[in-house]
């Protein structure tokens, strides 16, 4: 899943600084659960998210699923991504991995969905069935963070699909739209604010500023609730993913 390489570019003078917005919003997932110990990331891109999580969470174990070996090679060669005891890469289709992980009874505290092909999120990673599989992998108190587009003909369909599976979720929009979900009662604004300071000393130098991100959190639906839920039988992503 090639993703958008430009979204992972860091300043050469400040190599850990995240320059574009969507990875910062994805790291807002730590405001829902500030201490995830097990993380699944589907879609590597340049490796910004695992690099940031390793710095912020000393005890974290991260599984990164990436279908394209070339993406892994480029991330290692040009973007400072490294595997090791705490970061493992599985070269596999994301949905295939999720199904295998369910059979192996794996559970994750944080699941980040960031897989893109040359057009958009692959169709089989958009559906209600896939999201229910992802939900099965969540540990108690687990969080899902999903990177999507904020303006496309899929927006309403994606939104009602996530709502059908997870109920209430946080919409966090700045250029992209990031969906943040807890599988327990959503945290209050006070809880979000308290959690946001826990890793501030590590995340702020990367450009992750809670004061700018927290005001973007919203649970107010801004989509057409009459839109059809995406399923394995009804997922015409290539037709719908056109700018409004």
PDB file of C-alpha atoms in Angstrom:
ATOM      1  CA  UNK A   1       0.000   0.000   0.000  1.00  0.00           C
ATOM      2  CA  UNK A   2       1.968   2.968  -1.248  1.00  0.00           C
ATOM      3  CA  UNK A   3       0.009   5.655   0.532  1.00  0.00           C
ATOM      4  CA  UNK A   4       1.074   9.263   0.059  1.00  0.00           C
ATOM      5  CA  UNK A   5       4.835   9.441   0.451  1.00  0.00           C
ATOM      6  CA  UNK A   6       4.746  13.205   0.858  1.00  0.00           C
ATOM      7  CA  UNK A   7       2.736  12.792   4.036  1.00  0.00           C
ATOM      8  CA  UNK A   8       5.684  11.076   5.653  1.00  0.00           C
ATOM      9  CA  UNK A   9       8.355  13.597   4.717  1.00  0.00           C
ATOM     10  CA  UNK A  10      10.218  15.070   7.664  1.00  0.00           C
ATOM     11  CA  UNK A  11      12.467  18.098   7.727  1.00  0.00           C
ATOM     12  CA  UNK A  12      16.112  17.316   7.045  1.00  0.00           C
ATOM     13  CA  UNK A  13      17.071  19.642   9.896  1.00  0.00           C
ATOM     14  CA  UNK A  14      14.488  18.092  12.236  1.00  0.00           C
ATOM     15  CA  UNK A  15      14.275  14.474  11.088  1.00  0.00           C
ATOM     16  CA  UNK A  16      11.606  13.506  13.623  1.00  0.00           C
ATOM     17  CA  UNK A  17       9.313  16.414  12.827  1.00  0.00           C
ATOM     18  CA  UNK A  18       6.129  15.469  10.977  1.00  0.00           C
ATOM     19  CA  UNK A  19       5.421  18.053   8.314  1.00  0.00           C
ATOM     20  CA  UNK A  20       1.922  17.183   7.057  1.00  0.00           C
ATOM     21  CA  UNK A  21      -1.258  16.884   9.033  1.00  0.00           C
ATOM     22  CA  UNK A  22      -2.769  13.433   8.737  1.00  0.00           C
ATOM     23  CA  UNK A  23      -0.082  11.530  10.732  1.00  0.00           C
ATOM     24  CA  UNK A  24      -0.497  14.084  13.515  1.00  0.00           C
ATOM     25  CA  UNK A  25      -4.237  13.451  13.570  1.00  0.00           C
ATOM     26  CA  UNK A  26      -3.647   9.691  13.578  1.00  0.00           C
ATOM     27  CA  UNK A  27      -1.443  10.109  16.653  1.00  0.00           C
ATOM     28  CA  UNK A  28      -4.424  11.778  18.299  1.00  0.00           C
ATOM     29  CA  UNK A  29      -5.496   8.174  18.872  1.00  0.00           C
ATOM     30  CA  UNK A  30      -3.263   8.351  21.968  1.00  0.00           C
ATOM     31  CA  UNK A  31      -5.759  10.824  23.439  1.00  0.00           C
ATOM     32  CA  UNK A  32      -8.305   7.987  23.539  1.00  0.00           C
ATOM     33  CA  UNK A  33      -5.902   5.375  24.945  1.00  0.00           C
ATOM     34  CA  UNK A  34      -2.557   6.883  25.960  1.00  0.00           C
ATOM     35  CA  UNK A  35      -0.789   3.618  26.789  1.00  0.00           C
ATOM     36  CA  UNK A  36      -1.321   1.029  24.050  1.00  0.00           C
ATOM     37  CA  UNK A  37       1.092  -1.855  24.416  1.00  0.00           C
ATOM     38  CA  UNK A  38       0.202  -3.683  21.191  1.00  0.00           C
ATOM     39  CA  UNK A  39      -0.333  -1.862  17.889  1.00  0.00           C
ATOM     40  CA  UNK A  40      -1.323  -3.011  14.407  1.00  0.00           C
ATOM     41  CA  UNK A  41      -0.654  -0.678  11.473  1.00  0.00           C
ATOM     42  CA  UNK A  42      -2.034  -1.622   8.056  1.00  0.00           C
ATOM     43  CA  UNK A  43      -0.118   0.325   5.412  1.00  0.00           C
ATOM     44  CA  UNK A  44       3.451   1.493   6.028  1.00  0.00           C
ATOM     45  CA  UNK A  45       3.969   4.510   3.767  1.00  0.00           C
ATOM     46  CA  UNK A  46       7.233   6.101   4.877  1.00  0.00           C
ATOM     47  CA  UNK A  47       6.984   4.706   8.388  1.00  0.00           C
ATOM     48  CA  UNK A  48       6.181   7.930  10.246  1.00  0.00           C
ATOM     49  CA  UNK A  49       3.561   6.350  12.515  1.00  0.00           C
ATOM     50  CA  UNK A  50       5.646   3.440  13.837  1.00  0.00           C
ATOM     51  CA  UNK A  51       8.664   5.727  14.300  1.00  0.00           C
ATOM     52  CA  UNK A  52       6.623   8.160  16.377  1.00  0.00           C
ATOM     53  CA  UNK A  53       4.952   5.454  18.444  1.00  0.00           C
ATOM     54  CA  UNK A  54       8.282   3.801  19.288  1.00  0.00           C
ATOM     55  CA  UNK A  55       9.573   7.129  20.590  1.00  0.00           C
ATOM     56  CA  UNK A  56       6.453   7.870  22.615  1.00  0.00           C
ATOM     57  CA  UNK A  57       5.797   4.382  24.010  1.00  0.00           C
ATOM     58  CA  UNK A  58       8.824   2.586  25.462  1.00  0.00           C
ATOM     59  CA  UNK A  59       7.014  -0.735  25.916  1.00  0.00           C
ATOM     60  CA  UNK A  60       5.036  -0.843  22.685  1.00  0.00           C
ATOM     61  CA  UNK A  61       5.081  -3.788  20.258  1.00  0.00           C
ATOM     62  CA  UNK A  62       4.086  -2.899  16.701  1.00  0.00           C
ATOM     63  CA  UNK A  63       3.047  -5.153  13.820  1.00  0.00           C
ATOM     64  CA  UNK A  64       3.111  -3.354  10.463  1.00  0.00           C
ATOM     65  CA  UNK A  65       1.333  -5.036   7.557  1.00  0.00           C
ATOM     66  CA  UNK A  66       2.475  -3.893   4.118  1.00  0.00           C
ATOM     67  CA  UNK A  67       1.641  -5.677   0.891  1.00  0.00           C
ATOM     68  CA  UNK A  68       4.455  -4.188  -1.221  1.00  0.00           C
ATOM     69  CA  UNK A  69       8.070  -5.125  -0.371  1.00  0.00           C
ATOM     70  CA  UNK A  70       9.270  -2.105  -2.364  1.00  0.00           C
ATOM     71  CA  UNK A  71       7.474   0.222   0.055  1.00  0.00           C
ATOM     72  CA  UNK A  72       9.297  -1.394   2.968  1.00  0.00           C
ATOM     73  CA  UNK A  73      12.633  -1.006   1.198  1.00  0.00           C
ATOM     74  CA  UNK A  74      12.037   2.664   0.396  1.00  0.00           C
ATOM     75  CA  UNK A  75      10.887   3.425   3.950  1.00  0.00           C
ATOM     76  CA  UNK A  76      14.069   1.886   5.334  1.00  0.00           C
ATOM     77  CA  UNK A  77      16.392   3.488   2.786  1.00  0.00           C
ATOM     78  CA  UNK A  78      15.009   7.021   2.663  1.00  0.00           C
ATOM     79  CA  UNK A  79      12.726   7.601   5.652  1.00  0.00           C
ATOM     80  CA  UNK A  80      14.610   6.190   8.634  1.00  0.00           C
ATOM     81  CA  UNK A  81      12.203   3.334   9.224  1.00  0.00           C
ATOM     82  CA  UNK A  82      13.734   0.370  11.055  1.00  0.00           C
ATOM     83  CA  UNK A  83      12.451  -2.971  12.279  1.00  0.00           C
ATOM     84  CA  UNK A  84      13.639  -4.652  15.461  1.00  0.00           C
ATOM     85  CA  UNK A  85      12.472  -6.266  18.676  1.00  0.00           C
ATOM     86  CA  UNK A  86       9.542  -3.831  18.951  1.00  0.00           C
ATOM     87  CA  UNK A  87       8.625  -3.337  15.295  1.00  0.00           C
ATOM     88  CA  UNK A  88       7.810  -6.226  12.978  1.00  0.00           C
ATOM     89  CA  UNK A  89       6.808  -6.035   9.313  1.00  0.00           C
ATOM     90  CA  UNK A  90       4.510  -8.600   7.751  1.00  0.00           C
ATOM     91  CA  UNK A  91       4.465  -8.443   3.935  1.00  0.00           C
ATOM     92  CA  UNK A  92       0.883  -9.452   3.279  1.00  0.00           C
ATOM     93  CA  UNK A  93      -2.499  -8.140   2.224  1.00  0.00           C
ATOM     94  CA  UNK A  94      -4.028  -6.339   5.188  1.00  0.00           C
ATOM     95  CA  UNK A  95      -7.312  -8.195   5.187  1.00  0.00           C
ATOM     96  CA  UNK A  96      -5.625 -11.573   4.875  1.00  0.00           C
ATOM     97  CA  UNK A  97      -3.520 -10.697   7.906  1.00  0.00           C
ATOM     98  CA  UNK A  98      -6.564  -9.589   9.906  1.00  0.00           C
ATOM     99  CA  UNK A  99      -8.323 -12.892   9.208  1.00  0.00           C
ATOM    100  CA  UNK A 100      -5.234 -14.857  10.270  1.00  0.00           C
ATOM    101  CA  UNK A 101      -4.833 -12.754  13.401  1.00  0.00           C
ATOM    102  CA  UNK A 102      -8.434 -13.496  14.361  1.00  0.00           C
ATOM    103  CA  UNK A 103      -7.794 -17.223  13.983  1.00  0.00           C
ATOM    104  CA  UNK A 104      -4.692 -16.847  16.157  1.00  0.00           C
ATOM    105  CA  UNK A 105      -6.759 -14.919  18.733  1.00  0.00           C
ATOM    106  CA  UNK A 106      -4.484 -11.885  18.624  1.00  0.00           C
ATOM    107  CA  UNK A 107      -5.676  -8.656  20.222  1.00  0.00           C
ATOM    108  CA  UNK A 108      -4.415  -5.106  19.751  1.00  0.00           C
ATOM    109  CA  UNK A 109      -4.813  -1.996  21.873  1.00  0.00           C
ATOM    110  CA  UNK A 110      -4.509   0.256  18.822  1.00  0.00           C
ATOM    111  CA  UNK A 111      -5.236  -0.507  15.168  1.00  0.00           C
ATOM    112  CA  UNK A 112      -4.248   2.078  12.552  1.00  0.00           C
ATOM    113  CA  UNK A 113      -5.713   1.785   9.060  1.00  0.00           C
ATOM    114  CA  UNK A 114      -3.537   3.664   6.576  1.00  0.00           C
ATOM    115  CA  UNK A 115      -3.539   1.531   3.427  1.00  0.00           C
ATOM    116  CA  UNK A 116      -3.838   3.223   0.037  1.00  0.00           C
ATOM    117  CA  UNK A 117      -3.267   2.120  -3.511  1.00  0.00           C
ATOM    118  CA  UNK A 118      -2.835   4.434  -6.504  1.00  0.00           C
ATOM    119  CA  UNK A 119      -6.453   5.598  -6.246  1.00  0.00           C
ATOM    120  CA  UNK A 120      -7.710   5.272  -2.675  1.00  0.00           C
ATOM    121  CA  UNK A 121      -8.186   2.758   0.105  1.00  0.00           C
ATOM    122  CA  UNK A 122      -8.509  -0.715  -1.471  1.00  0.00           C
ATOM    123  CA  UNK A 123     -12.166  -1.708  -1.762  1.00  0.00           C
ATOM    124  CA  UNK A 124     -11.895  -4.797   0.428  1.00  0.00           C
ATOM    125  CA  UNK A 125     -10.587  -2.614   3.282  1.00  0.00           C
ATOM    126  CA  UNK A 126     -13.643  -0.331   3.205  1.00  0.00           C
ATOM    127  CA  UNK A 127     -16.475  -2.729   3.925  1.00  0.00           C
ATOM    128  CA  UNK A 128     -18.651  -3.494   6.911  1.00  0.00           C
ATOM    129  CA  UNK A 129     -17.367  -7.067   6.965  1.00  0.00           C
ATOM    130  CA  UNK A 130     -13.749  -5.912   7.114  1.00  0.00           C
ATOM    131  CA  UNK A 131     -14.443  -3.380   9.865  1.00  0.00           C
ATOM    132  CA  UNK A 132     -16.203  -6.057  11.919  1.00  0.00           C
ATOM    133  CA  UNK A 133     -13.095  -8.201  11.543  1.00  0.00           C
ATOM    134  CA  UNK A 134     -10.963  -5.280  12.732  1.00  0.00           C
ATOM    135  CA  UNK A 135     -13.309  -4.791  15.684  1.00  0.00           C
ATOM    136  CA  UNK A 136     -12.795  -8.431  16.662  1.00  0.00           C
ATOM    137  CA  UNK A 137      -9.056  -7.783  16.993  1.00  0.00           C
ATOM    138  CA  UNK A 138      -9.467  -4.966  19.509  1.00  0.00           C
ATOM    139  CA  UNK A 139      -8.505  -5.580  23.108  1.00  0.00           C
ATOM    140  CA  UNK A 140     -10.747  -4.103  25.830  1.00  0.00           C
ATOM    141  CA  UNK A 141     -10.344  -0.335  25.675  1.00  0.00           C
ATOM    142  CA  UNK A 142      -8.936  -0.677  22.176  1.00  0.00           C
ATOM    143  CA  UNK A 143      -8.832   2.139  19.642  1.00  0.00           C
ATOM    144  CA  UNK A 144      -9.105   2.288  15.852  1.00  0.00           C
ATOM    145  CA  UNK A 145      -7.607   5.164  13.852  1.00  0.00           C
ATOM    146  CA  UNK A 146      -8.460   5.310  10.139  1.00  0.00           C
ATOM    147  CA  UNK A 147      -7.040   7.734   7.587  1.00  0.00           C
ATOM    148  CA  UNK A 148      -9.577   8.696   4.906  1.00  0.00           C
ATOM    149  CA  UNK A 149     -10.280  11.554   2.514  1.00  0.00           C
ATOM    150  CA  UNK A 150     -12.368  14.458   3.790  1.00  0.00           C
ATOM    151  CA  UNK A 151     -14.027  15.132   0.443  1.00  0.00           C
ATOM    152  CA  UNK A 152     -15.078  12.358  -1.891  1.00  0.00           C
ATOM    153  CA  UNK A 153     -18.251  10.693  -3.058  1.00  0.00           C
ATOM    154  CA  UNK A 154     -17.392   7.860  -0.706  1.00  0.00           C
ATOM    155  CA  UNK A 155     -17.542  10.112   2.356  1.00  0.00           C
ATOM    156  CA  UNK A 156     -21.170   9.456   3.249  1.00  0.00           C
ATOM    157  CA  UNK A 157     -20.862   5.724   2.533  1.00  0.00           C
ATOM    158  CA  UNK A 158     -17.687   5.378   4.599  1.00  0.00           C
ATOM    159  CA  UNK A 159     -19.221   7.297   7.466  1.00  0.00           C
ATOM    160  CA  UNK A 160     -22.389   5.220   7.719  1.00  0.00           C
ATOM    161  CA  UNK A 161     -20.301   2.046   7.410  1.00  0.00           C
ATOM    162  CA  UNK A 162     -18.097   2.972  10.352  1.00  0.00           C
ATOM    163  CA  UNK A 163     -21.178   4.041  12.322  1.00  0.00           C
ATOM    164  CA  UNK A 164     -22.891   0.714  11.572  1.00  0.00           C
ATOM    165  CA  UNK A 165     -19.953  -1.209  13.014  1.00  0.00           C
ATOM    166  CA  UNK A 166     -18.705   1.025  15.826  1.00  0.00           C
ATOM    167  CA  UNK A 167     -21.490   3.465  16.684  1.00  0.00           C
ATOM    168  CA  UNK A 168     -20.230   6.876  17.796  1.00  0.00           C
ATOM    169  CA  UNK A 169     -16.807   7.915  16.591  1.00  0.00           C
ATOM    170  CA  UNK A 170     -14.670  11.031  16.492  1.00  0.00           C
ATOM    171  CA  UNK A 171     -14.318  12.818  13.161  1.00  0.00           C
ATOM    172  CA  UNK A 172     -11.029  14.737  13.058  1.00  0.00           C
ATOM    173  CA  UNK A 173     -10.627  16.776   9.885  1.00  0.00           C
ATOM    174  CA  UNK A 174      -7.747  18.851   8.606  1.00  0.00           C
ATOM    175  CA  UNK A 175      -7.129  18.236   4.905  1.00  0.00           C
ATOM    176  CA  UNK A 176      -7.702  14.489   5.399  1.00  0.00           C
ATOM    177  CA  UNK A 177     -10.405  13.047   7.652  1.00  0.00           C
ATOM    178  CA  UNK A 178      -9.196  10.749  10.434  1.00  0.00           C
ATOM    179  CA  UNK A 179     -11.745   8.548  12.183  1.00  0.00           C
ATOM    180  CA  UNK A 180     -10.945   7.749  15.823  1.00  0.00           C
ATOM    181  CA  UNK A 181     -12.922   5.089  17.660  1.00  0.00           C
ATOM    182  CA  UNK A 182     -12.855   3.538  21.118  1.00  0.00           C
ATOM    183  CA  UNK A 183     -14.540   0.194  21.700  1.00  0.00           C
ATOM    184  CA  UNK A 184     -15.610   1.406  25.131  1.00  0.00           C
ATOM    185  CA  UNK A 185     -17.573   4.530  26.067  1.00  0.00           C
ATOM    186  CA  UNK A 186     -16.038   7.446  24.129  1.00  0.00           C
ATOM    187  CA  UNK A 187     -13.844   9.601  26.381  1.00  0.00           C
ATOM    188  CA  UNK A 188     -15.185  12.951  27.515  1.00  0.00           C
ATOM    189  CA  UNK A 189     -13.492  16.201  26.460  1.00  0.00           C
ATOM    190  CA  UNK A 190     -11.935  16.324  29.913  1.00  0.00           C
ATOM    191  CA  UNK A 191     -10.511  12.814  29.523  1.00  0.00           C
ATOM    192  CA  UNK A 192      -9.179  13.633  26.055  1.00  0.00           C
ATOM    193  CA  UNK A 193      -7.478  16.745  27.390  1.00  0.00           C
ATOM    194  CA  UNK A 194      -5.937  14.876  30.323  1.00  0.00           C
ATOM    195  CA  UNK A 195      -4.656  12.105  28.060  1.00  0.00           C
ATOM    196  CA  UNK A 196      -3.256  14.581  25.538  1.00  0.00           C
ATOM    197  CA  UNK A 197      -0.594  15.860  27.934  1.00  0.00           C
ATOM    198  CA  UNK A 198       0.822  12.444  28.812  1.00  0.00           C
ATOM    199  CA  UNK A 199       3.107  12.201  25.773  1.00  0.00           C
ATOM    200  CA  UNK A 200       3.300  15.911  25.016  1.00  0.00           C
ATOM    201  CA  UNK A 201       7.014  16.101  25.767  1.00  0.00           C
ATOM    202  CA  UNK A 202       7.737  13.547  23.033  1.00  0.00           C
ATOM    203  CA  UNK A 203       5.043  14.414  20.506  1.00  0.00           C
ATOM    204  CA  UNK A 204       5.212  18.207  20.541  1.00  0.00           C
ATOM    205  CA  UNK A 205       8.763  18.336  19.104  1.00  0.00           C
ATOM    206  CA  UNK A 206       7.429  16.165  16.265  1.00  0.00           C
ATOM    207  CA  UNK A 207       4.786  18.798  15.538  1.00  0.00           C
ATOM    208  CA  UNK A 208       1.889  17.014  17.255  1.00  0.00           C
ATOM    209  CA  UNK A 209       0.249  19.881  19.146  1.00  0.00           C
ATOM    210  CA  UNK A 210      -2.720  18.877  21.283  1.00  0.00           C
ATOM    211  CA  UNK A 211      -3.929  22.474  21.451  1.00  0.00           C
ATOM    212  CA  UNK A 212      -4.427  22.403  17.684  1.00  0.00           C
ATOM    213  CA  UNK A 213      -5.722  18.842  17.400  1.00  0.00           C
ATOM    214  CA  UNK A 214      -8.235  18.608  20.263  1.00  0.00           C
ATOM    215  CA  UNK A 215     -10.539  21.360  18.897  1.00  0.00           C
ATOM    216  CA  UNK A 216     -10.898  19.295  15.705  1.00  0.00           C
ATOM    217  CA  UNK A 217     -12.500  16.355  17.553  1.00  0.00           C
ATOM    218  CA  UNK A 218     -16.211  16.071  16.756  1.00  0.00           C
ATOM    219  CA  UNK A 219     -18.859  13.382  17.178  1.00  0.00           C
ATOM    220  CA  UNK A 220     -21.469  15.360  15.234  1.00  0.00           C
ATOM    221  CA  UNK A 221     -22.505  13.558  12.040  1.00  0.00           C
ATOM    222  CA  UNK A 222     -21.721  15.602   8.935  1.00  0.00           C
ATOM    223  CA  UNK A 223     -22.804  12.968   6.415  1.00  0.00           C
ATOM    224  CA  UNK A 224     -25.993  11.715   4.817  1.00  0.00           C
ATOM    225  CA  UNK A 225     -27.259   8.994   7.145  1.00  0.00           C
ATOM    226  CA  UNK A 226     -29.346   7.584   4.277  1.00  0.00           C
ATOM    227  CA  UNK A 227     -26.225   6.546   2.354  1.00  0.00           C
ATOM    228  CA  UNK A 228     -25.775   2.860   1.699  1.00  0.00           C
ATOM    229  CA  UNK A 229     -23.378   0.882   3.887  1.00  0.00           C
ATOM    230  CA  UNK A 230     -20.386  -0.505   1.996  1.00  0.00           C
ATOM    231  CA  UNK A 231     -20.226  -4.305   2.009  1.00  0.00           C
ATOM    232  CA  UNK A 232     -18.227  -6.986   0.277  1.00  0.00           C
ATOM    233  CA  UNK A 233     -21.071  -7.136  -2.272  1.00  0.00           C
ATOM    234  CA  UNK A 234     -21.542  -3.359  -2.527  1.00  0.00           C
ATOM    235  CA  UNK A 235     -18.252  -1.505  -2.547  1.00  0.00           C
ATOM    236  CA  UNK A 236     -17.929   0.463  -5.778  1.00  0.00           C
ATOM    237  CA  UNK A 237     -14.978   2.494  -4.551  1.00  0.00           C
ATOM    238  CA  UNK A 238     -13.488   3.128  -7.954  1.00  0.00           C
ATOM    239  CA  UNK A 239     -16.746   4.647  -9.144  1.00  0.00           C
ATOM    240  CA  UNK A 240     -17.510   6.695  -6.074  1.00  0.00           C
ATOM    241  CA  UNK A 241     -14.067   8.005  -5.161  1.00  0.00           C
ATOM    242  CA  UNK A 242     -14.357  11.205  -7.155  1.00  0.00           C
ATOM    243  CA  UNK A 243     -13.918  14.651  -5.677  1.00  0.00           C
ATOM    244  CA  UNK A 244     -17.193  16.338  -4.923  1.00  0.00           C
TER     245      UNK A 244
END
